[in-house]
Amino acid sequence: MEQFKVNQFQLSNIKFKKEKKMKLDKIYEEKVYAGVLGKLIGVYLGRPFEQWSHERIIEELGKINYYVNDQLNVPLVVTDDDITGTFTFLRALRENNFDPNITPKQIGQSWLNNLIENKTVLWWGGRGHSAEDTAFQNLKAGIHAPMSGSIKTNGKVVAEQIGAQIFIDGWALIAPGDPEKAVDLAKRAASVSHDGEAIVGAQMVAAMESLAFIESDINKIINEAKKYIPDSSLIYRIIGELQDKRAGNSDWMQAREFQAENYGYDKYLGGCHMIPNHAIIILSLLFGDDDLQKTLMIVNTAGHDTDCNSGNVGCIMGIKDGLEGLTKGPDYLSPIQDRMYCPTANGGETQTDALTEAYKVINTAKKMNNEEMIFPKNGARFNFEMPGSVQGWRSNLKNDKNISTVVENTSYESKIGNRALEIKFDRVAPGVCSEALVDVFFPQELHELTGLAREKFMQSYNFISCPLLYSGQSIEAEILFQSNLKSAITVTCFINIFGKDDSYERINSEKMILIPNKSNNVNWKIPSTEGNPITQVGFAIESEEISSGSLILNYLTFTGEPNCKFYKPSHIGGHKRGVKPSKAVMWKSSWVNAVDKWDSGERTFRICKDSGRGIIITGSDLWKNYKVTSNIAIQRVKTGGLAVRVQGLNRYYGLVINASNKLQLVKVINDVMVLKEIDFNLEYYKNYSLSLKIENNKLSGFLDNDKVLEYEDTSNVLENGAMGLIVEDGTMVTDEIIVE
């Protein structure tokens, strides 16, 4: 087919006028949440048999009417590029002041900030094979988008693979009822890694999703969306042919045979081409009879890149039918419990959920439209402020006396919101408690995998994460005991940490006596965990008498700055040559590792980056004003030191020792800017006490406890973020890092 430019087409025949754009109101907010849930449902349905042929699916699984992960002995909720990429790439707007005219170059720079090479988000299939990996290598080499993903740079086969489509949903979610804007943003985002028909397919999906906010008839949505793509494109022609097949015919299997015969995988080169997969998306929507279960059954049973296709379809259907539509068929929502993982260089955003990501999308749209952002319940991390949302909370899987505990969302009117989490317990008595908890670092379900299931998981996308909570911070919550009985219950807030051999060790708050129907505030400052990461937060309910009722959790959040030390926990033991080290690894896994080597033998942190700048990171976006101190020895580096307010690989403030005998305060936003420096006589292998303090927009650098550098940043200030150790072109060591 003759190559075309995707921006050379007219939009004069569009029927949807500007006044039909959707308001960013409560209806919009719920549709965004439903779209995010639909994306998760679709991906989790298709993930276990990704890339299976239609014939194999029918033979081994039959028609896919529900989750089949148990049949294939794999977890349901896993890390997946389709989810992570979708919600990570939208961060480019946040990193560029929500500029509606964001450029492909800026989106590409966000890739370099958030992606850890060979570890996160992408299918790292190799340059010249994986379109995304190829584009990443181009970006790293200084070839900016859109040239990084162009046919001219990478060739037609690589440029027209599927990735442009699978990551596009977020850009449509911020353009409700405005398909013209959605396809424009889709082109900008997709051109980082793709070109040609791949961009057209992404634009078609974005247009359908944008229209789904304001139109409920899927056939009208497809017809209108077509007007936003070039009529000279192959995608346009395929859609028309499938529409013809649907006219007067309800046999989707017959249409699938037509697709396979004319637009099957065998007709296109490359690992995962756009055309066969886009055809299956359109086919499922046309033959799904506006029914979520049937539409998802078709898109998954048809085969090919099932998690990608099913994710796009689930998002479209979620937006179109809203939260109510997601509950009309089988219960897709209870098994996933809102859970999702987005492992990137921003490890504090890995452990997340559908509601949290939905509000990020909503606020991005609001900021782009100069509207006030919303933070339910004063920005509480767990606010439950959408129907059905549990944000990953569940009954404790490890408590075998907890079988009568049910966790669900409920209507609950308060001064700050309308919904809450209800923890229902039945016949709690001496020796029988009820517990509910949430993962805040590494998911229990994945941590406990064994055998083939663990092997399969470890072969998929890496789980890289930082805890959401650290020593020195506080847990704040509002709870209420609801019961018709008059007797009180005892409630304890707790955290679970990874201790010896990475087993769970519990730390409890003081016990609280709750009487029925009276609101109670929780404020618990987290004590030292002795270098062990916090992985769960929960509540335990006990009673001296037989008691049933509900614990209403209105909200729970984390506040304050950390006050903690990072070092090798005592249960690891000292380094001894020839002796196998402890099997405990979670203390180290609580850091984002973006260096080439991290040896924690004789020294806790011996980090090396052979070429270029590397960093290890821990913390979250809650961190704002704090001080980081460490005794650092430089073995041989270009630069090495401390970082604060880290927002990825290329966004942070630093205090670094430079091999050119300078001690520098630096600011990194894509490029390194030296804010202030002094002469410094570097001696290799000598310990230097460095401290970097950030307070509001004022930076202070300390050398051996003396303040030697100061700078007040007044432009494009990095307002919050994690901490880290920076190393460039060499090796640096330290045993302990103090944050206070």
XYZ file of C-alpha atoms in Angstrom:
740
model
C 0.000 0.000 0.000
C 1.237 3.483 -0.779
C 2.707 5.192 2.274
C 0.770 8.189 3.564
C 1.163 10.893 6.180
C -1.358 10.440 8.943
C -1.901 14.156 9.466
C -3.004 14.835 5.892
C -6.757 14.391 6.101
C -9.743 16.632 6.558
C -12.046 16.684 9.573
C -14.723 18.908 8.018
C -17.336 16.138 7.911
C -17.293 15.490 11.666
C -20.791 15.548 13.168
C -19.803 15.926 16.808
C -19.560 19.621 17.510
C -17.370 21.190 20.144
C -20.292 21.835 22.442
C -20.782 18.074 22.753
C -17.481 17.697 24.568
C -18.010 16.160 27.945
C -17.814 18.248 31.095
C -15.199 17.113 33.585
C -17.856 16.342 36.159
C -18.774 13.388 38.375
C -20.098 11.436 35.396
C -16.773 11.899 33.636
C -14.880 10.831 36.745
C -16.836 7.597 37.074
C -16.380 6.845 33.379
C -12.626 7.279 33.719
C -12.603 4.877 36.649
C -14.729 2.418 34.659
C -12.347 2.763 31.707
C -9.337 1.994 33.904
C -11.137 -1.029 35.382
C -12.139 -2.171 31.904
C -8.505 -2.001 30.821
C -7.454 -4.129 33.804
C -10.208 -6.695 33.254
C -9.272 -7.029 29.599
C -5.545 -7.397 30.228
C -5.965 -9.895 33.075
C -8.355 -11.962 30.947
C -5.972 -12.207 28.005
C -2.583 -12.237 29.713
C -2.335 -15.967 30.609
C -2.542 -17.107 26.968
C -0.978 -14.149 25.196
C 0.102 -14.966 21.606
C -1.807 -18.260 21.489
C -3.509 -19.021 18.197
C -7.291 -19.212 17.956
C -7.040 -22.937 17.311
C -4.947 -23.598 20.407
C -7.278 -21.533 22.593
C -10.324 -23.472 21.416
C -8.560 -26.815 21.843
C -7.082 -26.221 25.310
C -9.361 -23.627 26.923
C -12.535 -23.322 24.879
C -14.255 -19.974 24.512
C -12.881 -17.438 26.982
C -15.878 -16.379 29.035
C -13.998 -15.612 32.266
C -10.554 -15.572 33.865
C -8.530 -18.728 33.143
C -5.364 -17.994 35.130
C -6.064 -20.828 37.600
C -6.245 -23.333 34.746
C -2.784 -22.260 33.645
C -1.347 -21.953 37.176
C -0.439 -18.279 36.942
C -1.438 -15.289 39.106
C -4.325 -13.143 37.950
C -2.882 -9.719 38.801
C 0.621 -9.373 37.371
C 2.980 -6.794 35.939
C 2.206 -6.235 32.273
C 3.489 -3.759 29.693
C -0.029 -2.988 28.472
C -1.005 -1.593 31.879
C 2.302 -0.035 32.880
C 2.917 1.669 29.547
C -0.608 3.043 29.358
C -0.407 4.858 32.671
C 3.330 5.624 32.667
C 3.537 7.463 29.355
C 0.785 9.855 30.440
C 3.212 11.122 33.102
C 4.843 13.150 30.338
C 2.099 15.733 30.798
C 2.760 15.980 34.536
C 6.484 16.341 33.855
C 5.823 19.152 31.359
C 3.414 21.294 33.382
C 0.351 19.692 31.753
C 1.010 21.504 28.496
C -1.805 20.577 26.042
C 0.660 21.240 23.217
C 3.172 18.712 24.497
C 5.551 17.570 21.775
C 6.641 14.062 20.777
C 10.160 15.038 21.865
C 8.933 15.786 25.398
C 7.016 12.499 25.545
C 10.172 10.700 24.430
C 12.160 12.407 27.195
C 9.595 11.081 29.671
C 10.335 7.575 28.376
C 13.992 8.063 29.278
C 13.025 9.364 32.715
C 10.668 6.551 33.656
C 11.952 3.445 31.878
C 14.804 1.310 33.200
C 16.494 -0.354 30.263
C 15.880 -4.102 29.973
C 13.802 -4.076 33.169
C 10.564 -2.093 33.059
C 7.502 -1.369 30.917
C 8.632 -2.425 27.446
C 9.102 -5.705 25.665
C 12.883 -5.515 25.394
C 13.028 -7.670 22.288
C 16.075 -6.033 20.758
C 16.813 -3.234 18.351
C 15.392 -3.966 14.923
C 12.847 -6.424 16.346
C 10.896 -4.749 19.126
C 9.536 -1.389 17.946
C 9.642 0.025 21.480
C 13.156 -1.211 22.234
C 14.303 0.179 18.889
C 12.755 3.558 19.670
C 14.280 3.560 23.153
C 17.753 2.945 21.743
C 17.200 5.815 19.311
C 16.099 8.126 22.126
C 19.109 7.136 24.197
C 21.375 7.903 21.233
C 19.907 11.403 20.925
C 17.435 10.749 18.100
C 14.392 12.622 19.349
C 10.759 11.755 18.693
C 9.111 11.565 16.220
C 12.214 10.451 14.294
C 12.855 7.858 17.031
C 9.819 5.867 15.874
C 9.619 6.795 12.223
C 9.577 4.544 9.180
C 12.481 6.576 7.820
C 14.607 5.683 10.865
C 13.447 2.139 11.640
C 11.836 0.770 8.495
C 8.180 0.004 7.800
C 7.989 -3.419 9.454
C 9.355 -2.308 12.830
C 7.445 0.982 12.830
C 4.055 -0.653 12.204
C 3.972 -3.077 15.120
C 1.204 -3.036 17.751
C 2.660 -0.976 20.610
C 1.239 2.368 19.478
C -2.243 0.991 20.032
C -1.840 -0.817 23.332
C -0.469 2.212 25.206
C -2.903 4.809 23.879
C -5.909 4.615 26.226
C -4.664 7.223 28.693
C -4.457 9.911 26.022
C -8.109 9.332 25.114
C -9.230 9.315 28.740
C -8.116 12.950 29.074
C -10.083 14.012 25.966
C -13.688 12.980 26.710
C -16.075 13.653 23.842
C -13.300 15.399 21.920
C -12.041 12.857 19.371
C -10.166 15.502 17.412
C -8.041 16.217 20.460
C -7.721 12.516 21.275
C -6.356 11.603 17.830
C -3.956 14.540 17.943
C -2.557 13.463 21.302
C -2.513 9.851 20.116
C -0.348 10.759 17.154
C 2.097 12.706 19.318
C 2.418 9.861 21.825
C 2.472 7.012 19.303
C 5.106 8.676 17.106
C 7.733 8.207 19.813
C 7.951 4.552 18.821
C 5.742 3.967 15.754
C 4.645 5.278 12.391
C 2.308 4.574 9.462
C -0.560 2.176 10.050
C 0.471 1.796 13.689
C -0.327 5.444 14.344
C -3.603 5.157 12.427
C -4.632 2.187 14.589
C -3.760 4.112 17.753
C -5.778 7.085 16.555
C -8.769 4.893 15.770
C -8.732 3.414 19.268
C -8.303 6.873 20.817
C -11.186 8.279 18.772
C -13.477 5.402 19.786
C -12.604 5.834 23.448
C -13.141 9.588 23.325
C -16.518 9.129 21.631
C -17.492 6.407 24.108
C -17.816 9.140 26.753
C -20.753 10.685 24.879
C -22.197 7.876 22.733
C -23.519 4.490 23.871
C -24.069 2.777 20.495
C -20.888 0.978 19.479
C -21.770 1.041 15.776
C -22.144 4.817 15.854
C -18.876 5.087 17.730
C -17.038 3.070 15.065
C -18.651 5.006 12.216
C -17.770 8.379 13.715
C -14.258 7.342 14.745
C -13.466 6.291 11.173
C -13.832 9.908 10.114
C -10.708 10.780 12.094
C -8.352 8.459 10.222
C -7.218 8.660 6.592
C -9.605 6.920 4.182
C -6.510 5.891 2.212
C -5.240 3.769 5.102
C -5.429 -0.010 5.276
C -6.979 0.272 8.746
C -9.856 2.279 7.264
C -10.405 -0.319 4.545
C -10.375 -3.236 6.986
C -12.947 -1.573 9.229
C -15.251 -1.121 6.244
C -14.845 -4.746 5.198
C -15.633 -5.995 8.698
C -18.667 -3.732 8.871
C -19.854 -5.315 5.631
C -19.337 -8.776 7.121
C -21.403 -7.789 10.148
C -24.352 -6.489 8.112
C -27.118 -9.069 8.457
C -24.709 -11.630 9.916
C -24.155 -12.569 13.583
C -21.540 -15.303 13.056
C -18.350 -13.900 14.535
C -16.455 -17.123 13.848
C -17.080 -16.686 10.139
C -15.813 -13.121 10.334
C -12.744 -14.310 12.221
C -11.987 -16.766 9.439
C -12.190 -13.878 6.977
C -9.800 -11.877 9.151
C -7.348 -14.761 9.467
C -7.446 -15.483 5.741
C -6.921 -11.889 4.665
C -5.267 -10.133 7.611
C -3.761 -12.891 9.720
C -0.373 -12.986 11.415
C 1.128 -14.898 8.518
C 0.459 -11.953 6.204
C 2.663 -9.498 8.118
C 6.293 -9.439 9.144
C 7.594 -8.608 12.600
C 6.900 -9.850 16.111
C 3.403 -8.447 16.622
C 1.974 -6.376 13.784
C -0.749 -3.770 14.162
C -3.055 -4.905 11.344
C -4.130 -8.417 12.530
C -4.696 -7.193 16.072
C -6.586 -4.046 15.164
C -8.847 -6.126 12.936
C -9.693 -8.394 15.882
C -10.533 -5.390 18.080
C -12.973 -4.043 15.486
C -14.402 -7.523 14.879
C -15.138 -8.065 18.555
C -16.808 -4.686 18.937
C -18.978 -5.240 15.852
C -20.087 -8.754 16.808
C -20.209 -8.307 20.596
C -23.816 -7.044 20.605
C -22.892 -4.249 23.030
C -22.388 -6.902 25.712
C -19.189 -6.756 27.764
C -18.800 -10.480 28.327
C -19.520 -11.436 24.706
C -17.233 -8.728 23.334
C -14.372 -9.796 25.606
C -15.038 -13.449 24.782
C -14.641 -12.757 21.058
C -11.508 -10.618 21.330
C -9.803 -13.208 23.575
C -10.985 -16.370 21.843
C -9.871 -14.975 18.477
C -6.254 -15.178 19.670
C -3.136 -13.195 18.695
C -1.968 -10.532 21.183
C -4.838 -11.218 23.542
C -3.922 -9.066 26.536
C -3.299 -6.012 24.352
C -6.452 -6.351 22.264
C -8.608 -7.294 25.217
C -7.251 -4.369 27.233
C -8.202 -1.846 24.564
C -11.653 -3.401 24.160
C -12.208 -3.508 27.923
C -11.319 0.177 28.202
C -13.706 1.152 25.389
C -16.556 -0.846 26.913
C -15.808 0.440 30.407
C -15.985 4.065 29.288
C -19.093 3.491 27.196
C -21.166 1.569 29.737
C -19.715 2.999 32.948
C -19.439 1.251 36.290
C -22.920 -0.223 35.975
C -21.972 -1.905 32.712
C -19.023 -3.661 34.348
C -21.375 -5.381 36.811
C -24.077 -6.640 34.428
C -22.328 -9.882 33.579
C -20.107 -12.158 35.668
C -18.164 -10.661 38.557
C -14.956 -9.473 36.923
C -14.165 -6.962 39.673
C -13.975 -8.898 42.954
C -11.011 -11.078 41.908
C -8.851 -8.103 40.938
C -9.786 -5.833 43.892
C -8.700 -2.715 41.945
C -5.110 -3.986 42.014
C -2.560 -2.952 39.435
C 1.210 -2.543 39.284
C 3.180 0.101 37.382
C 6.874 -0.691 37.883
C 9.073 2.140 36.607
C 11.986 4.222 37.842
C 9.446 5.917 40.131
C 9.187 2.940 42.446
C 6.826 4.720 44.823
C 4.162 4.584 42.092
C 4.495 0.853 41.409
C 2.075 -0.455 44.038
C -1.083 1.286 42.872
C -4.743 0.658 42.101
C -7.453 1.558 39.617
C -8.891 4.389 41.695
C -5.518 6.025 42.326
C -4.637 5.913 38.624
C -8.113 7.116 37.653
C -7.699 10.247 39.759
C -4.286 10.881 38.193
C -5.980 10.772 34.776
C -8.861 12.975 35.964
C -6.522 15.579 37.417
C -4.393 15.574 34.286
C -7.494 16.406 32.238
C -8.558 19.077 34.712
C -5.126 20.698 34.804
C -4.914 20.742 31.007
C -8.285 22.514 30.929
C -7.340 25.018 33.643
C -9.792 23.493 36.103
C -9.159 22.907 39.779
C -7.718 19.491 40.568
C -9.563 17.238 42.996
C -8.097 15.278 45.889
C -10.799 13.156 47.565
C -10.750 13.225 51.362
C -7.903 15.741 51.436
C -5.765 13.579 49.198
C -5.934 10.422 51.325
C -4.013 7.529 49.759
C -6.970 5.205 50.369
C -10.225 7.129 50.015
C -12.604 4.549 48.408
C -14.553 7.425 46.863
C -16.005 5.515 43.883
C -18.680 2.815 43.930
C -17.111 -0.628 44.311
C -13.589 0.567 44.994
C -11.573 -1.347 47.604
C -8.123 -0.155 46.416
C -6.495 -3.533 47.046
C -7.824 -4.025 50.593
C -8.847 -7.602 51.440
C -9.205 -10.002 54.315
C -5.908 -11.424 55.538
C -5.005 -14.455 53.431
C -2.606 -15.753 56.105
C -5.185 -15.787 58.907
C -7.057 -19.109 58.631
C -9.520 -17.986 61.319
C -10.568 -15.078 59.142
C -12.915 -16.847 56.733
C -15.986 -14.862 57.830
C -14.414 -11.496 57.041
C -15.745 -9.657 53.973
C -14.240 -6.438 52.608
C -16.298 -4.250 50.287
C -17.082 -0.680 49.337
C -20.107 0.931 50.950
C -22.101 4.142 50.921
C -21.029 6.286 53.881
C -21.860 9.957 54.274
C -19.242 12.025 56.103
C -18.001 15.595 56.081
C -15.336 14.693 53.534
C -16.961 12.088 51.287
C -19.742 9.713 50.359
C -18.189 6.264 50.376
C -15.923 4.127 52.565
C -14.504 0.638 53.018
C -16.578 -1.772 55.076
C -14.826 -4.648 56.863
C -17.617 -7.033 57.863
C -16.768 -9.520 60.615
C -18.842 -12.325 62.092
C -18.578 -13.980 65.516
C -15.232 -12.585 66.556
C -14.448 -14.028 69.985
C -11.448 -14.775 72.225
C -8.904 -16.544 70.025
C -10.752 -15.643 66.810
C -9.846 -12.282 65.301
C -10.737 -10.594 62.034
C -8.130 -8.872 59.872
C -8.068 -6.760 56.739
C -4.971 -5.382 55.066
C -3.437 -3.921 51.938
C -0.053 -4.416 50.274
C 2.110 -1.288 50.264
C 5.295 -2.710 48.764
C 5.564 -6.248 47.360
C 2.298 -8.133 46.706
C 1.746 -11.083 49.002
C 0.252 -13.123 46.176
C 3.423 -12.783 44.111
C 5.816 -13.162 47.051
C 4.321 -16.564 47.896
C 4.496 -18.039 44.391
C 6.386 -21.316 44.143
C 7.415 -23.769 41.452
C 6.251 -23.264 37.880
C 4.008 -20.334 38.813
C 6.965 -18.405 40.240
C 9.125 -19.335 37.277
C 6.512 -18.025 34.847
C 6.108 -14.818 36.799
C 9.847 -14.197 36.949
C 9.987 -14.582 33.169
C 7.508 -11.727 32.711
C 8.002 -8.040 33.350
C 10.114 -7.172 36.395
C 8.420 -6.068 39.596
C 10.441 -3.053 40.732
C 8.993 -1.143 43.659
C 9.582 1.051 46.692
C 7.411 0.925 49.821
C 4.683 3.527 50.236
C 5.453 3.880 53.962
C 8.674 4.337 55.963
C 9.721 4.678 59.587
C 9.091 8.153 60.948
C 6.001 8.688 58.853
C 2.504 8.347 60.330
C -0.603 6.375 59.474
C -3.704 8.514 59.776
C -7.194 7.063 59.430
C -10.808 7.460 60.457
C -12.641 4.316 61.611
C -16.096 3.553 62.967
C -17.464 0.385 64.596
C -21.006 -0.337 63.385
C -23.068 -2.876 65.332
C -26.498 -3.403 66.881
C -24.770 -4.770 69.970
C -23.633 -2.610 72.871
C -20.333 -4.355 73.584
C -17.027 -2.794 72.502
C -14.325 -4.273 70.302
C -10.550 -3.870 70.286
C -8.883 -2.664 67.085
C -5.153 -2.619 66.405
C -3.466 -1.009 63.438
C -0.437 -2.992 62.286
C 2.328 -3.118 59.728
C 4.031 -6.231 58.370
C 7.689 -5.971 57.443
C 9.990 -8.364 55.601
C 12.289 -9.758 58.290
C 14.522 -12.811 58.604
C 14.407 -15.039 55.509
C 11.897 -12.518 54.085
C 9.165 -13.791 56.375
C 6.473 -11.441 57.641
C 7.125 -9.814 61.011
C 4.420 -7.708 62.612
C 4.597 -4.407 64.463
C 1.413 -3.282 66.224
C 0.086 0.073 67.285
C -1.460 0.523 70.681
C -4.839 -1.177 71.044
C -7.933 1.005 70.565
C -11.218 0.288 72.345
C -14.122 1.092 70.021
C -17.715 1.442 71.116
C -20.491 1.111 68.518
C -21.338 3.958 66.163
C -18.704 6.441 67.297
C -16.075 7.788 64.902
C -12.425 7.348 65.932
C -9.229 8.891 64.572
C -6.045 6.858 64.171
C -2.652 8.584 64.260
C 0.260 6.179 64.588
C 3.865 7.213 64.019
C 5.794 4.283 62.587
C 8.757 3.166 64.733
C 12.097 2.006 63.384
C 11.925 -1.189 61.354
C 15.702 -1.765 61.643
C 16.304 -1.521 57.914
C 13.485 -3.905 56.955
C 10.911 -2.666 54.409
C 7.232 -2.265 55.299
C 5.086 -4.375 52.996
C 1.552 -4.388 54.466
C -0.735 -2.162 56.526
C -3.883 -3.449 58.190
C -6.338 -3.653 61.065
C -6.947 -6.514 63.495
C -10.346 -6.746 65.206
C -10.676 -8.615 68.520
C -13.333 -8.962 71.207
C -13.671 -10.439 74.678
C -17.259 -11.374 73.835
C -18.785 -12.889 70.710
C -19.197 -9.905 68.415
C -20.337 -9.261 64.846
C -20.555 -6.034 62.900
C -18.561 -3.794 60.580
C -15.457 -1.683 60.864
C -15.947 1.310 58.567
C -12.673 2.690 57.226
C -13.511 6.149 55.919
C -9.962 6.780 54.754
C -6.350 5.877 55.483
C -3.324 7.868 54.471
C 0.411 8.309 55.134
C 1.746 11.650 56.360
C 4.951 13.321 57.468
C 8.568 12.960 56.449
C 10.612 9.784 56.924
C 13.059 9.365 59.769
C 14.942 6.200 59.012
C 18.240 4.535 58.251
C 18.979 2.321 55.284
C 21.551 -0.380 55.888
C 21.956 -4.139 55.725
C 19.529 -5.613 58.320
C 21.134 -7.535 61.185
C 19.531 -10.835 60.158
C 21.514 -10.772 56.913
C 24.742 -11.319 58.833
C 28.251 -10.126 58.070
C 30.016 -10.864 54.806
C 32.189 -13.985 54.889
C 34.050 -15.246 51.874
C 32.976 -18.723 50.813
C 29.801 -18.582 52.924
C 26.455 -18.399 51.156
C 24.692 -15.128 51.940
C 21.236 -14.947 53.518
C 18.343 -15.712 51.204
C 16.571 -12.535 52.313
C 16.458 -10.113 49.389
C 13.435 -7.901 50.014
C 15.426 -5.255 51.928
C 17.404 -4.713 48.756
C 14.394 -5.098 46.458
C 12.821 -2.065 48.128
C 15.139 0.068 45.979
C 14.800 0.892 42.301
C 18.020 -0.447 40.832
C 19.140 1.470 37.741
C 22.848 0.682 37.931
C 24.890 -2.068 36.315
C 26.084 -3.726 39.519
C 25.135 -3.570 43.178
C 27.345 -5.681 45.392
C 26.168 -5.797 49.014
C 28.888 -8.080 50.303
C 31.511 -6.344 52.408
C 29.764 -2.995 51.943
C 26.009 -2.470 51.982
C 26.000 -0.272 48.915
C 28.757 -0.841 46.382
C 27.142 0.457 43.218
C 28.633 0.661 39.769
C 27.623 2.129 36.444
C 30.123 1.121 33.817
C 29.085 3.802 31.343
C 26.760 6.728 31.812
C 24.812 7.889 34.840
C 23.041 5.421 37.113
C 21.006 5.702 40.292
C 19.375 3.612 42.990
C 16.198 5.072 44.478
C 13.860 4.569 47.408
C 11.009 6.690 48.757
C 7.810 8.176 47.383
C 6.227 11.370 46.133
C 5.048 12.124 49.698
C 8.596 13.095 50.619
C 9.130 16.851 50.454
C 11.404 18.456 53.064
C 14.144 16.190 54.418
C 17.875 15.635 54.758
C 19.949 12.731 53.436
C 23.345 11.885 54.970
C 25.889 9.202 54.124
C 29.615 8.470 54.446
C 30.621 7.898 50.841
C 33.847 6.602 49.361
C 34.608 7.115 45.695
C 36.525 4.262 44.080
C 36.583 5.692 40.579
C 33.752 7.736 39.059
C 33.000 10.699 36.872
C 30.444 11.874 39.449
C 28.926 10.283 42.528
C 26.801 11.361 45.454
C 23.314 11.907 46.902
C 19.989 12.756 45.307
C 16.760 14.189 46.734
C 13.276 14.761 45.343
C 13.933 12.085 42.780
C 11.154 11.825 40.180
C 12.758 9.295 37.873
C 16.126 8.694 36.264
C 16.428 12.217 34.889
C 14.589 14.421 37.389
C 16.217 15.193 40.768
C 18.488 17.452 42.811
C 21.945 16.153 43.708
C 25.038 16.757 45.776
C 27.873 15.117 43.866
C 31.604 14.734 43.983
C 33.078 15.325 40.553
C 36.261 13.663 39.296
C 37.358 17.116 38.130
C 37.827 17.958 41.814
C 34.537 19.785 42.325
C 31.749 19.369 44.870
C 28.536 20.367 43.127
C 24.870 21.034 43.726
C 23.124 19.899 40.565
C 19.627 19.866 39.173
C 18.669 17.267 36.598
C 15.652 17.700 34.365
C 16.629 15.639 31.321
C 20.033 17.376 31.313
C 22.425 18.144 34.173
C 22.587 21.749 35.371
C 25.283 22.751 37.861
C 23.624 25.096 40.359
C 26.683 25.811 42.486
C 30.109 24.302 43.055
C 33.287 24.566 45.090
C 36.782 23.158 44.634
C 37.266 19.779 46.226
C 40.418 17.672 46.490
C 39.128 14.168 45.823
C 40.990 11.192 47.285
C 39.847 7.795 46.074
C 38.701 5.254 48.687
C 38.489 7.929 51.355
C 35.188 8.296 53.268
C 33.476 11.671 52.988
C 30.418 12.589 55.042
C 27.956 14.187 52.633
C 24.549 15.638 53.519
C 21.976 17.142 51.198
C 19.080 19.028 52.740
C 16.009 20.225 50.863
C 13.546 22.609 52.493
C 10.864 24.109 50.264
C 12.976 25.342 47.342
C 16.242 25.781 49.281
C 19.111 23.304 48.868
C 21.979 22.966 51.360
C 25.046 20.815 50.840
C 27.202 19.659 53.751
C 30.715 18.198 53.751
C 31.865 16.597 57.014
C 28.989 18.377 58.824
C 29.943 21.831 57.492
C 27.530 23.652 55.197
C 29.567 24.414 52.089
C 26.958 24.954 49.379
C 23.586 26.680 49.279
C 21.146 27.412 46.476
C 17.563 28.620 46.223
C 15.783 27.258 43.166
C 13.134 29.563 41.704
C 12.430 28.047 38.289
C 10.621 24.789 37.493
C 11.095 23.568 41.054
C 10.984 19.838 41.773
C 8.523 19.936 44.662
C 8.653 16.390 46.011
C 10.138 12.973 45.464
C 12.283 10.098 46.681
C 16.002 9.906 47.533
C 18.858 8.082 45.875
C 22.544 7.413 45.291
C 24.028 8.614 42.001
C 27.014 7.049 40.274
C 28.431 7.839 36.840
C 31.165 5.971 34.974
C 32.502 4.026 37.925
C 31.964 2.701 41.451
C 30.961 4.293 44.758
C 30.423 2.712 48.196
C 28.696 3.398 51.495
C 27.335 1.354 54.387
C 24.455 3.474 55.632
C 22.119 6.232 54.476
C 20.203 8.354 56.976
C 17.021 10.207 56.042
C 15.568 12.681 58.535
